[in-house]
PDB file of C-alpha atoms and ligand atoms in Angstrom:
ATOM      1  CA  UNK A  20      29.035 -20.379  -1.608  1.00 73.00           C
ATOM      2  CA  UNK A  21      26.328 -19.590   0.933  1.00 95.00           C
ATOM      3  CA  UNK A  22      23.745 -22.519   1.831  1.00 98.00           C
ATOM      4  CA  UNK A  23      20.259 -22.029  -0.156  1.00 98.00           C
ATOM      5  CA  UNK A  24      17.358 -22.111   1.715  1.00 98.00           C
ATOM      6  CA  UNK A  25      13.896 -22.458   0.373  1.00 99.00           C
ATOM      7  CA  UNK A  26      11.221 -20.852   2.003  1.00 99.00           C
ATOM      8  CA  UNK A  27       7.396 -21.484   1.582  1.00 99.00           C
ATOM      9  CA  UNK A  28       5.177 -19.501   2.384  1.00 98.00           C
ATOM     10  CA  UNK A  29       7.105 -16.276   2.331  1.00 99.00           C
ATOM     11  CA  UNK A  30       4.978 -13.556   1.582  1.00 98.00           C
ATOM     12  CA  UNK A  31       3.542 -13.027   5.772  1.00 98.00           C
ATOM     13  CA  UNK A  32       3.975 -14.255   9.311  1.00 98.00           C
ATOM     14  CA  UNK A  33       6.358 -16.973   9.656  1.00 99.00           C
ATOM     15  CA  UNK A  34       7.691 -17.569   6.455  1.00 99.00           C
ATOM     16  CA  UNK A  35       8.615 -13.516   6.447  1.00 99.00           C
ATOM     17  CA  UNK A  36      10.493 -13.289   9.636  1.00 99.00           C
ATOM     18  CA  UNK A  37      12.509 -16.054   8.621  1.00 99.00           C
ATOM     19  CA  UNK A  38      13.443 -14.884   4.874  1.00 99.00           C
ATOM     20  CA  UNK A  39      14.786 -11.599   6.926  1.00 98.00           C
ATOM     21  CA  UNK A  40      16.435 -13.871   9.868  1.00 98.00           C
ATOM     22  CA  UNK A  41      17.857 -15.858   7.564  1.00 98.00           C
ATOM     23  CA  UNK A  42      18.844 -12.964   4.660  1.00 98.00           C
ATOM     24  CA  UNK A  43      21.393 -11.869   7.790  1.00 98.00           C
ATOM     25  CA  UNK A  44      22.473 -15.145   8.599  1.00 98.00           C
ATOM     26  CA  UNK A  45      24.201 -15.573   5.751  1.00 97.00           C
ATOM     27  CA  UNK A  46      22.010 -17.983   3.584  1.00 98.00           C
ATOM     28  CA  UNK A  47      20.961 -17.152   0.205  1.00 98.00           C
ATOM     29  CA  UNK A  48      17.036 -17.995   0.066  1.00 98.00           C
ATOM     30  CA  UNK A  49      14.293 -18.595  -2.430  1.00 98.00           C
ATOM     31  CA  UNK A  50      11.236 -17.201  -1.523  1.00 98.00           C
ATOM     32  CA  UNK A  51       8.326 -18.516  -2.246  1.00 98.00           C
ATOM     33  CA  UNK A  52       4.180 -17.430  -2.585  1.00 98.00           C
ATOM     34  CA  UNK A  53       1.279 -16.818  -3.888  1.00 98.00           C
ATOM     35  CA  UNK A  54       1.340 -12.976  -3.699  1.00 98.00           C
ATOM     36  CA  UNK A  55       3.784 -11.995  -6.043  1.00 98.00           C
ATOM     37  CA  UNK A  56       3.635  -8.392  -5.150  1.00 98.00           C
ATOM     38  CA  UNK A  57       5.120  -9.159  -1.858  1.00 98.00           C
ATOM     39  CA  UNK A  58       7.358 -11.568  -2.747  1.00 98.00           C
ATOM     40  CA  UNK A  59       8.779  -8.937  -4.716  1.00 98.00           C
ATOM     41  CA  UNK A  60       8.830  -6.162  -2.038  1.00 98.00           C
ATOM     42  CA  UNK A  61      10.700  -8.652  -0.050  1.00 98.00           C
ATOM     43  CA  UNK A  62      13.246  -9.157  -2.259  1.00 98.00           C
ATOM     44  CA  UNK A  63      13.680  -6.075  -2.802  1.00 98.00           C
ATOM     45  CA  UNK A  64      14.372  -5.629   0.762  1.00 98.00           C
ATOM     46  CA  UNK A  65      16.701  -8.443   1.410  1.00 98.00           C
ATOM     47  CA  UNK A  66      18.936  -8.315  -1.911  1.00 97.00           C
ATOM     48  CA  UNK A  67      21.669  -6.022  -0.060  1.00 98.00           C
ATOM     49  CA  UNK A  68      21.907  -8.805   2.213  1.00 98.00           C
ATOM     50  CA  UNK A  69      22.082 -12.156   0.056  1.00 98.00           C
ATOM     51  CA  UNK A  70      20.911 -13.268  -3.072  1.00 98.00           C
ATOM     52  CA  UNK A  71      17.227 -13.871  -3.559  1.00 98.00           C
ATOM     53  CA  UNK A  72      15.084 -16.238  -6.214  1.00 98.00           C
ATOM     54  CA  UNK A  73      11.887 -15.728  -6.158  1.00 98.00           C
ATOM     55  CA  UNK A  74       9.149 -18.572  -7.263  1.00 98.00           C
ATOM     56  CA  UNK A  75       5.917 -17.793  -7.447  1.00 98.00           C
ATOM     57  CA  UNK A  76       3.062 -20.878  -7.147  1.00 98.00           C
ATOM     58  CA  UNK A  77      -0.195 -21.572  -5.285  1.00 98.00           C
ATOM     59  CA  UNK A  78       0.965 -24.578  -3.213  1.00 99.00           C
ATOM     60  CA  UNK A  79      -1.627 -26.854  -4.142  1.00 99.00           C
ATOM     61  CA  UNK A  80      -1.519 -26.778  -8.215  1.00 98.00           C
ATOM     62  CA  UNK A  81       0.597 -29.942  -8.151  1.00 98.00           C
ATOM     63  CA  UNK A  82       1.870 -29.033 -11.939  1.00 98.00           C
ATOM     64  CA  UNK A  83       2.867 -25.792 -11.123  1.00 98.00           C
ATOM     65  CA  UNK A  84       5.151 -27.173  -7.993  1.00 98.00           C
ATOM     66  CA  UNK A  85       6.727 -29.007 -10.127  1.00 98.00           C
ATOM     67  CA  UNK A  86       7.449 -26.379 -12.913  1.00 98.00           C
ATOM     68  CA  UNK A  87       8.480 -24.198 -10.936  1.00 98.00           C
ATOM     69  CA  UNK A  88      11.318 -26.875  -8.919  1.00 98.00           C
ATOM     70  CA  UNK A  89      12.616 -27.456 -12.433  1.00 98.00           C
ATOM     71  CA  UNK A  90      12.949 -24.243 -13.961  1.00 98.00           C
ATOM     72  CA  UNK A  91      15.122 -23.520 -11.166  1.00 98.00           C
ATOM     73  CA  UNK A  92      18.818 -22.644 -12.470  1.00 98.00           C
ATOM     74  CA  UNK A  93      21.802 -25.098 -11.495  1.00 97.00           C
ATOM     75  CA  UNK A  94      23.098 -23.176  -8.691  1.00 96.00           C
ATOM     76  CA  UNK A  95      20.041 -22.711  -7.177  1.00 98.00           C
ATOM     77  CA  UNK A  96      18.452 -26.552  -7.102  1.00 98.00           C
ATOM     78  CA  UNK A  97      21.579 -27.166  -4.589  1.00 98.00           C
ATOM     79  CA  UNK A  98      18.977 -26.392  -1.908  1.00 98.00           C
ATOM     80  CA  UNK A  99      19.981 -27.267   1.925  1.00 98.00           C
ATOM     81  CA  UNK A 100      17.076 -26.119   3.820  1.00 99.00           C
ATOM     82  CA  UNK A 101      13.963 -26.521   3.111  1.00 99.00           C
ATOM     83  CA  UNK A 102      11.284 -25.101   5.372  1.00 99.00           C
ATOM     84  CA  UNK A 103       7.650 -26.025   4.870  1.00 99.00           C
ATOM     85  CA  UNK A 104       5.511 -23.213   6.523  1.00 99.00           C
ATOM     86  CA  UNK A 105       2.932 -22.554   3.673  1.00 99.00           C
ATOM     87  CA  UNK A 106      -0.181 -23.569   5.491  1.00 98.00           C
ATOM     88  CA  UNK A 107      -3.567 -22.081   7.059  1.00 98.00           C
ATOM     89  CA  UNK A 108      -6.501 -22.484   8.848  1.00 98.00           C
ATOM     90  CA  UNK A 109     -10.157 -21.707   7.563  1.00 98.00           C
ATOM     91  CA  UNK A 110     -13.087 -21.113   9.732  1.00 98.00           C
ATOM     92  CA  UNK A 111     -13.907 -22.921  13.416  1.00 97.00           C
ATOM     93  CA  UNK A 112     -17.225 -25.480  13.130  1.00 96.00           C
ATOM     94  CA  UNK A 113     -18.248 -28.421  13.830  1.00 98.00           C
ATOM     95  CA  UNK A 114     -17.893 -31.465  11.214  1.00 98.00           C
ATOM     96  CA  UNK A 115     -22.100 -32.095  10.930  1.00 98.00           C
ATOM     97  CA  UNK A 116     -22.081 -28.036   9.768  1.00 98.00           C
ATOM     98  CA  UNK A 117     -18.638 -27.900   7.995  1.00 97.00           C
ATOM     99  CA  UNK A 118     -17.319 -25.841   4.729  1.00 98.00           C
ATOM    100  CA  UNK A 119     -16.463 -28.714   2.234  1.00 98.00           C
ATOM    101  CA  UNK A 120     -14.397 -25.740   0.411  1.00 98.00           C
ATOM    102  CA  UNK A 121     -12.687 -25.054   3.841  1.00 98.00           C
ATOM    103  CA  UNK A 122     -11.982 -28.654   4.271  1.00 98.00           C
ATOM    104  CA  UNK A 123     -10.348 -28.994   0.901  1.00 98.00           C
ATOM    105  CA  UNK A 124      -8.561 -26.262   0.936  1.00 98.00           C
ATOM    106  CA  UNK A 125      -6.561 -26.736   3.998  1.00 99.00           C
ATOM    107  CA  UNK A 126      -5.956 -30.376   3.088  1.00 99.00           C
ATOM    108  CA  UNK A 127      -5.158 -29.385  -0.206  1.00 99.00           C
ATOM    109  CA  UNK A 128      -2.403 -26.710   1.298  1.00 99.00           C
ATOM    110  CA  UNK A 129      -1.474 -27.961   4.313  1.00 99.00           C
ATOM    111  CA  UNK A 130      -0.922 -31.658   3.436  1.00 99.00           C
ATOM    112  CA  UNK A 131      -0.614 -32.256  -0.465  1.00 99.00           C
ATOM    113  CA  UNK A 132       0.748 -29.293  -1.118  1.00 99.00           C
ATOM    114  CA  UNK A 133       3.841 -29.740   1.516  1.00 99.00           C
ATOM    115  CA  UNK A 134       3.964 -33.429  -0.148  1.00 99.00           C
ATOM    116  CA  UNK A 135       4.343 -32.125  -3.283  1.00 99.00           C
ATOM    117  CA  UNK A 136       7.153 -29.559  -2.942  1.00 99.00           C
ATOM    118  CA  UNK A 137       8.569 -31.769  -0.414  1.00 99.00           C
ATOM    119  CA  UNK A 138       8.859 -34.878  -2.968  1.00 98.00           C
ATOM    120  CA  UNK A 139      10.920 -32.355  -5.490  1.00 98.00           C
ATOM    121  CA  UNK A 140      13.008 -30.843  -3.216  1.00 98.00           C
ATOM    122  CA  UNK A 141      13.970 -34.074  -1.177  1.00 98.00           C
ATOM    123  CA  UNK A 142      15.677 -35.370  -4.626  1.00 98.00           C
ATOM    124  CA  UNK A 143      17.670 -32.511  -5.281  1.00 98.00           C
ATOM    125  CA  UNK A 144      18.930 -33.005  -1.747  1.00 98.00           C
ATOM    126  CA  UNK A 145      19.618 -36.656  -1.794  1.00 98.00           C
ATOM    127  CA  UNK A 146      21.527 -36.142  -5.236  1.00 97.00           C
ATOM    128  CA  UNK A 147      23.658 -34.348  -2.936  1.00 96.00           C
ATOM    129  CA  UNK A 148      23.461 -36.747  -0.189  1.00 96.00           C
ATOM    130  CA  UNK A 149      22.569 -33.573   2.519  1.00 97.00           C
ATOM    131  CA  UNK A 150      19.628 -30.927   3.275  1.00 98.00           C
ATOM    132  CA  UNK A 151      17.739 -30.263   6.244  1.00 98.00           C
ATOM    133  CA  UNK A 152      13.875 -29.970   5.769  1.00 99.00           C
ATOM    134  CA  UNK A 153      12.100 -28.201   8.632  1.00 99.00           C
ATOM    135  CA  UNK A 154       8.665 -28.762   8.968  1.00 99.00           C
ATOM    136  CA  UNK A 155       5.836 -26.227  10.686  1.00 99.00           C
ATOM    137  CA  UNK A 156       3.243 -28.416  12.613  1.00 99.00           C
ATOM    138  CA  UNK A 157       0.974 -26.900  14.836  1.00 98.00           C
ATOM    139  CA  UNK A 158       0.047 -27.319  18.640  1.00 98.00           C
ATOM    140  CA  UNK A 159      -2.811 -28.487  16.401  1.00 98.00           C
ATOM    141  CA  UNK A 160      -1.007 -31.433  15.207  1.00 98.00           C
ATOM    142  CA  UNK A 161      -0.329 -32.949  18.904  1.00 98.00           C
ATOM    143  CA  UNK A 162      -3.985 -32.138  20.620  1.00 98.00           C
ATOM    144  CA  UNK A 163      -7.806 -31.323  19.205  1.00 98.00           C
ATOM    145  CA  UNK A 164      -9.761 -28.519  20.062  1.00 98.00           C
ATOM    146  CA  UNK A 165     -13.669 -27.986  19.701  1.00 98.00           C
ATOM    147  CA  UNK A 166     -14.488 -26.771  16.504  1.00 98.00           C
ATOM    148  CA  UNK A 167     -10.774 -27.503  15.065  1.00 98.00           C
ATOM    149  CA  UNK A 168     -11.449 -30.869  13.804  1.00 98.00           C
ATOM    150  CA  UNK A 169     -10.192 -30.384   9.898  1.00 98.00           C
ATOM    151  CA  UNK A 170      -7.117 -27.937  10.352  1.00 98.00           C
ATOM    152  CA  UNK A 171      -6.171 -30.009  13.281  1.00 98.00           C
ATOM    153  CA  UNK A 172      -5.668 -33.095  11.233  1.00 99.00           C
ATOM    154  CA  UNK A 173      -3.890 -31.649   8.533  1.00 99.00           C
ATOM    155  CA  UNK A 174      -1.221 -31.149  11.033  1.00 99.00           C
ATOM    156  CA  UNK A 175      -1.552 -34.284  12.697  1.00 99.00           C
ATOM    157  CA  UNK A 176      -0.568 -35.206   9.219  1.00 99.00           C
ATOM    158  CA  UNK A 177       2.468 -33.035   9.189  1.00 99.00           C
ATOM    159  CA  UNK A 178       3.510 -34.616  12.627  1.00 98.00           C
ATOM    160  CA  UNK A 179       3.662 -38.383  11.224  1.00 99.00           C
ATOM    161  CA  UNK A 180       4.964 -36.859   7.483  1.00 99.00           C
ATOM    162  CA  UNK A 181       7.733 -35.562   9.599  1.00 98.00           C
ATOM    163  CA  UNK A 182       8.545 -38.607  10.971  1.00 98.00           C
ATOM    164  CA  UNK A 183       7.599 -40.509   7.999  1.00 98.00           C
ATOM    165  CA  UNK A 184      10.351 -38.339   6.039  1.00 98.00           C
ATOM    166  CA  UNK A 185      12.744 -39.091   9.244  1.00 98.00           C
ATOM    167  CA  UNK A 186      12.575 -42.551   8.175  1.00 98.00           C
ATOM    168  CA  UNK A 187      12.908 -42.226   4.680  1.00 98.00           C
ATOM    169  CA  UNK A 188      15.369 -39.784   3.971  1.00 98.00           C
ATOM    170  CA  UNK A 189      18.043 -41.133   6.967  1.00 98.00           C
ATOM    171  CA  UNK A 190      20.279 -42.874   4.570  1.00 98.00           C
ATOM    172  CA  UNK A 191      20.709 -39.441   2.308  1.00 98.00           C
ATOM    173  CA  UNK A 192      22.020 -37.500   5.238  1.00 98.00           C
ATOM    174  CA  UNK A 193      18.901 -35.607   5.103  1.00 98.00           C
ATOM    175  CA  UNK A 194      17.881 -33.908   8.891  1.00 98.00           C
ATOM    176  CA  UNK A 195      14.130 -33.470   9.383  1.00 99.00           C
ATOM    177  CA  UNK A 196      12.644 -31.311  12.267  1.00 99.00           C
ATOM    178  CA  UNK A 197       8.982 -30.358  13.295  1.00 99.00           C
ATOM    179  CA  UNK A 198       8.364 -27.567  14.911  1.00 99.00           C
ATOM    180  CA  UNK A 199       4.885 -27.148  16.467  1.00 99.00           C
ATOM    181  CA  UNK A 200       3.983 -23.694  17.844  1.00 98.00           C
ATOM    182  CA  UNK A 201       0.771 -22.441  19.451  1.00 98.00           C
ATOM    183  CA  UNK A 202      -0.263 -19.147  19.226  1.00 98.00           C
ATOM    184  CA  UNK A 203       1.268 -16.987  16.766  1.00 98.00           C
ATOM    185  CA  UNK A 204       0.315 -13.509  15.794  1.00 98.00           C
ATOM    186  CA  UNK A 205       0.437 -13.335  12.316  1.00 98.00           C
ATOM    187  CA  UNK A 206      -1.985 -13.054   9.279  1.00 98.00           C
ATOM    188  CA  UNK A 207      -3.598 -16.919  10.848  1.00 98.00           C
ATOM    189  CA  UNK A 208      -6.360 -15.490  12.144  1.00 98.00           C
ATOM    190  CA  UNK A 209      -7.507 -12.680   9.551  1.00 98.00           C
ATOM    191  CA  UNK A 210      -7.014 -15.778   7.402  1.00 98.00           C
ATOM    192  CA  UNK A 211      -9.111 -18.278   9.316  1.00 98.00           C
ATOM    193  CA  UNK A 212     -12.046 -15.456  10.132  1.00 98.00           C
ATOM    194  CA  UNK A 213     -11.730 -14.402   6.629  1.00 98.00           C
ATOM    195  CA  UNK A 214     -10.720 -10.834   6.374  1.00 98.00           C
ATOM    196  CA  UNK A 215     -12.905 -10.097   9.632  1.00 98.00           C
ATOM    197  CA  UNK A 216      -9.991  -7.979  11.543  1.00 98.00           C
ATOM    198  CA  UNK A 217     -12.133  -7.412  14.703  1.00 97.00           C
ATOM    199  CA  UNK A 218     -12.451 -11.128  15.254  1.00 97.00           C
ATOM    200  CA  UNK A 219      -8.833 -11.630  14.203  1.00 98.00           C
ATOM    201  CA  UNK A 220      -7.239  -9.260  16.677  1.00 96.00           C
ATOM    202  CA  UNK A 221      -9.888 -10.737  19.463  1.00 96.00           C
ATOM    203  CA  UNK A 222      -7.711 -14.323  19.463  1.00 97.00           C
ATOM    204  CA  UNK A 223      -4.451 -12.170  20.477  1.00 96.00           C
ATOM    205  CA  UNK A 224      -6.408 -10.230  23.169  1.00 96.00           C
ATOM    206  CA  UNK A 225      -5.077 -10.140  26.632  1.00 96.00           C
ATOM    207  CA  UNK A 226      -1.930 -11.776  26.695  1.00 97.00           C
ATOM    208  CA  UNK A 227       1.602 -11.724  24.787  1.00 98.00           C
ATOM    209  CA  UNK A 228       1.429 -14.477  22.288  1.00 98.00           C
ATOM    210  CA  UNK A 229       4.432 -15.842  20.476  1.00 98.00           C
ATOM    211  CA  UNK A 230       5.538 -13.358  17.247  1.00 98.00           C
ATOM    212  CA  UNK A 231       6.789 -14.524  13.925  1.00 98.00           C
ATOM    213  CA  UNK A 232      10.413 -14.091  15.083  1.00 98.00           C
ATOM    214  CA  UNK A 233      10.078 -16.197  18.017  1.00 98.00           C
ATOM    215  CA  UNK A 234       9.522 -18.939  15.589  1.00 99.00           C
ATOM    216  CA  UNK A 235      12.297 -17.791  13.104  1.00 99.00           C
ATOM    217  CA  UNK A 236      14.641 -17.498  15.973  1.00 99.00           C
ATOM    218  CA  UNK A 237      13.528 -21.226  16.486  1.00 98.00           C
ATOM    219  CA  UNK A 238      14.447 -22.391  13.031  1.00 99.00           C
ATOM    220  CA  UNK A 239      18.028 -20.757  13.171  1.00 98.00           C
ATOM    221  CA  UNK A 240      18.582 -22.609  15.979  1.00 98.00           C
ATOM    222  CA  UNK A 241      17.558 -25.873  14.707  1.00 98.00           C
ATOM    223  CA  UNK A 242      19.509 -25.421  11.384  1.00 98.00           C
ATOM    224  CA  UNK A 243      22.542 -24.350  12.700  1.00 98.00           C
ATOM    225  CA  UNK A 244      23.017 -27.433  15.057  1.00 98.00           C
ATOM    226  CA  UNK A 245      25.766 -29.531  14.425  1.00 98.00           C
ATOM    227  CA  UNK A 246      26.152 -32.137  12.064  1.00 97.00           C
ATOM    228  CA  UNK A 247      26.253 -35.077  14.085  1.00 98.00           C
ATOM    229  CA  UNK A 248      22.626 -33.092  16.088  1.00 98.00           C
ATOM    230  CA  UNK A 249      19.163 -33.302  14.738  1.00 98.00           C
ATOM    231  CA  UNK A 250      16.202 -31.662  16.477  1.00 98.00           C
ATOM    232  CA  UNK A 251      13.340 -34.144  16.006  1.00 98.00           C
ATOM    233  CA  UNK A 252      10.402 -32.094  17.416  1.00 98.00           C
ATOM    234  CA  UNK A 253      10.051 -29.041  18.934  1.00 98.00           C
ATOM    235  CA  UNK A 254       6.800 -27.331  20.922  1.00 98.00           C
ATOM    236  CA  UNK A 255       7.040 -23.691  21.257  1.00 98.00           C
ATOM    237  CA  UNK A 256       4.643 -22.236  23.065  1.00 98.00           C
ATOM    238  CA  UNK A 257       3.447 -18.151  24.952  1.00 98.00           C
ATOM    239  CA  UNK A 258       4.758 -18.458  28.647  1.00 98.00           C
ATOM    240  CA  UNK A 259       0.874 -18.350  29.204  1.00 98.00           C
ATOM    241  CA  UNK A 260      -0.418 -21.375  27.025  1.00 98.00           C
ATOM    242  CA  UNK A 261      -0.397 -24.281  28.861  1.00 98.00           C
ATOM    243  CA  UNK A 262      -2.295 -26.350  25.736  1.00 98.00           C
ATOM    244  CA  UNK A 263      -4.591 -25.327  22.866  1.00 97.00           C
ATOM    245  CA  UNK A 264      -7.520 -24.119  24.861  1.00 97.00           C
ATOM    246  CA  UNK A 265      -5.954 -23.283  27.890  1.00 98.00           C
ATOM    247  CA  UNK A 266      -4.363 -19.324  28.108  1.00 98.00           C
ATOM    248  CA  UNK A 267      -3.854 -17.698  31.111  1.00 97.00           C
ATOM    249  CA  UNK A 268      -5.882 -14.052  30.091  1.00 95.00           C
ATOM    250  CA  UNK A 269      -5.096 -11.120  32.153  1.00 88.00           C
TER     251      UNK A 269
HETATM  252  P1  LIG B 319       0.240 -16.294   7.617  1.00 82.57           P
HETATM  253  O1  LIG B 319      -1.170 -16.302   7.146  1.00 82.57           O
HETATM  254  O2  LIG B 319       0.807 -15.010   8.103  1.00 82.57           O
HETATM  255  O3  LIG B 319       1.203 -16.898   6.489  1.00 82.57           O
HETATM  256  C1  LIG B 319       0.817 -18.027   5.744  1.00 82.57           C
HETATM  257  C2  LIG B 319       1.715 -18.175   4.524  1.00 82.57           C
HETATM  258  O4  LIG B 319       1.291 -19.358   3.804  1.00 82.57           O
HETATM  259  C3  LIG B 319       1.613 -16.999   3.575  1.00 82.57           C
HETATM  260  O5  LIG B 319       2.895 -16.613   3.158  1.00 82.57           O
HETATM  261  C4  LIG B 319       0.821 -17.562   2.403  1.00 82.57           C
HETATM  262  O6  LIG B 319       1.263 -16.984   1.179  1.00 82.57           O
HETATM  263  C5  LIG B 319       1.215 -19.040   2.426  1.00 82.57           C
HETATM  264  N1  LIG B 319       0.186 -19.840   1.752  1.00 82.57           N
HETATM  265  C6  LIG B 319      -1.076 -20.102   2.164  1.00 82.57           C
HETATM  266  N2  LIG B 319      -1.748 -20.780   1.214  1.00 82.57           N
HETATM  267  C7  LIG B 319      -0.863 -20.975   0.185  1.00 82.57           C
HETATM  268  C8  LIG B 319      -0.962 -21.600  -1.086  1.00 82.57           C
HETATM  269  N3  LIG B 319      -2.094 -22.180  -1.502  1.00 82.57           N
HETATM  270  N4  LIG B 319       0.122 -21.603  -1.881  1.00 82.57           N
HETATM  271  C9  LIG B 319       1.274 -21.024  -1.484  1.00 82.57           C
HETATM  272  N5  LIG B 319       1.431 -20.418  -0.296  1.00 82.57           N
HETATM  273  C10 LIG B 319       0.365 -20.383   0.526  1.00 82.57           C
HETATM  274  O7  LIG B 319       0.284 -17.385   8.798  1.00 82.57           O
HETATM  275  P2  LIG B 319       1.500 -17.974   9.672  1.00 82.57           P
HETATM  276  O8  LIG B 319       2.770 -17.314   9.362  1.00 82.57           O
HETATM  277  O9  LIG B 319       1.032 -18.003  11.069  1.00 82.57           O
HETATM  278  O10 LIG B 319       1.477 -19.480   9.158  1.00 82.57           O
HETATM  279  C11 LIG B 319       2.632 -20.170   8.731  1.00 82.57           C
HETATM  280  C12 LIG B 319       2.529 -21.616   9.152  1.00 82.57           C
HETATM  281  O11 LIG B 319       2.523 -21.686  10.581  1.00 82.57           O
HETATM  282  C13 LIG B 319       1.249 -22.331   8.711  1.00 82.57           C
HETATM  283  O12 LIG B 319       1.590 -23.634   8.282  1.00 82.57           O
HETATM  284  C14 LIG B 319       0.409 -22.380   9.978  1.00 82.57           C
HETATM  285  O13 LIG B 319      -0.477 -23.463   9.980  1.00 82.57           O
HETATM  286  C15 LIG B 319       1.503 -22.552  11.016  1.00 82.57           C
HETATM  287  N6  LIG B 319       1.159 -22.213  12.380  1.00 82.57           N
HETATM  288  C16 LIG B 319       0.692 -20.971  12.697  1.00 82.57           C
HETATM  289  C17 LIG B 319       0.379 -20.675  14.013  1.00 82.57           C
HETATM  290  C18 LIG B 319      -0.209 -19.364  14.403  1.00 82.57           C
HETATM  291  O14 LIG B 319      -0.781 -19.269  15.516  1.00 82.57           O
HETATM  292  N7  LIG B 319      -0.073 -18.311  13.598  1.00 82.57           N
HETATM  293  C19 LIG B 319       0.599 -21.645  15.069  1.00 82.57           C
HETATM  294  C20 LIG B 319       1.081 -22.913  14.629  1.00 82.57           C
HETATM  295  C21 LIG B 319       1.374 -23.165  13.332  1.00 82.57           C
HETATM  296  P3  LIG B 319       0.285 -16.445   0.009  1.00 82.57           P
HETATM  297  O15 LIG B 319      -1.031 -16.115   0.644  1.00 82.57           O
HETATM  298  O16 LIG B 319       0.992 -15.272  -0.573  1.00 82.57           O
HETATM  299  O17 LIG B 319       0.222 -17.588  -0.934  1.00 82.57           O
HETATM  300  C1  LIG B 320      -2.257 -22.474  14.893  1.00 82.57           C
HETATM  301  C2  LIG B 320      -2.432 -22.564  16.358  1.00 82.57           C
HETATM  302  O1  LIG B 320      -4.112 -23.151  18.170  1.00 82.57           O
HETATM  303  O2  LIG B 320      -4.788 -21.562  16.474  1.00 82.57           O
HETATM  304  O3  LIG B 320      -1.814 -23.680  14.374  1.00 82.57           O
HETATM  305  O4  LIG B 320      -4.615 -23.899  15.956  1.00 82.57           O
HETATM  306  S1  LIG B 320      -4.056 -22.810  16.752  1.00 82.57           S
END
């Protein structure tokens, strides 16, 4: 039997490259989104290469986590990796002029949402006394940059729930990781500037930022350490990003 990894966020960037790193790396995945058009497209394209279950939930609906967790069938609750990437950033402004809706949207996603699927998957793994949860911070979630003030604490949350699950989870054999990348060129940006593509492809302008497969390349490596390893926390960075603010532009 292959290991089962659960995937969040699957349907773009991050969450993509690594359903198709891991599809040839000989895990069976669920895939997870809320776009079920591309979940299916996916699947579609991986299914030659491993078997594929596809659940489809908006992150933050607490109720529908948690449906869709249980109306998983046996074989596939026995998940071993899960990998918490479903996350995003909305807008840049200041806190005196911020979007409330912004605000509780990214705390609903990034923080409560990861809780939530988190919570359900960590018992299926400590009924089997193993897993390996890998959690996607941010270079947002070790410094603060003008104008980043709500996004960058939801992943200052993810950096102490990581350790926080470090903590709790030990006993059940249970690995936990973090890793924290800066820039990334995926759908983050069109998503922050909110569909504005000009403004989107202006944040990747001028020098090679990391791609989604840097990152999934990243979480092979992590999950295939061995037993007696666990990578705590990882920042991944472009050769020419010293910290958030700081890029070295041609
Ligand atoms: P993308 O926008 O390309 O992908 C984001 C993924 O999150 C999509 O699959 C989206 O699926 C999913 N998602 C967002 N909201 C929800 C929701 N409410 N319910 C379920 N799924 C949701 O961005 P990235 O691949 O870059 O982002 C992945 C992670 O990486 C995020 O946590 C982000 O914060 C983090 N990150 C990104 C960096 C970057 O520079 N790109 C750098 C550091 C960290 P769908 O819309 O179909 O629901
Ligand atoms: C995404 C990286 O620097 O745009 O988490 O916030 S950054």
């Amino acid at each position: 039997m292959k290991k089962i990894g659960l995937i969040t966020g699957a349907t773009s960037g991050i969450g993509k490259a690594t359903a198709k790193l891991l599809a040839e790396n000989n895990y069976d995945l669920i895939i997870t989104g809320r776009r079920k058009e591309r979940l299916e497209e996916l699947k579609a394209d991986l299914e030659d290469k491993c078997n594929i279950y596809i659940l489809n939930f908006d992150i933050r609906n607490k109720t529908e986590v948690y449906n869709s967790i249980d109306s998983l069938p046996t074989k596939w609750q026995n998940i071993n990796i899960l990998i918490n990437n479903a996350g995003l950033a909305l807008g840049l402004g200041t806190i005196q002029n911020g979007d409330e809706n912004d605000w509780e949207q990214m705390i609903d996603t990034n923080v409560k949402g990861l809780l939530y699927i988190t919570k359900k998957v960590s018992n299926l793994m400590i009924k089997n006394k193993t897993g390996h949860i890998v959690n996607i911070g941010s270079i947002a979630g070790k410094e603060v940059y003008p104008n980043g003030n709500v996004y960058c604490a939801t992943k200052h949350s993810v950096d102490a729930l990581n350790k926080a699950m470090r903590i709790d989870l030990l006993e059940y054999n249970i690995k936990v990781t973090a890793i924290n990348p800066g820039m990334v060129d995926t759908e983050f940006s069109l998503v922050r500037f909110k569909g504005d593509k000009e403004k989107a492809d202006n944040v990747y302008n001028g020098f090679t930022p990391l791609f989604a497969k840097d990152i999934a390349d990243t979480i092979l490596f992590v999950i295939t350490r061995p037993a007696n390893v666990n990578i705590n926390d990882l920042l991944i960075m472009p050769s020419v990003q010293a910290s958030a603010t700081i890029i070295n532009k041609e």
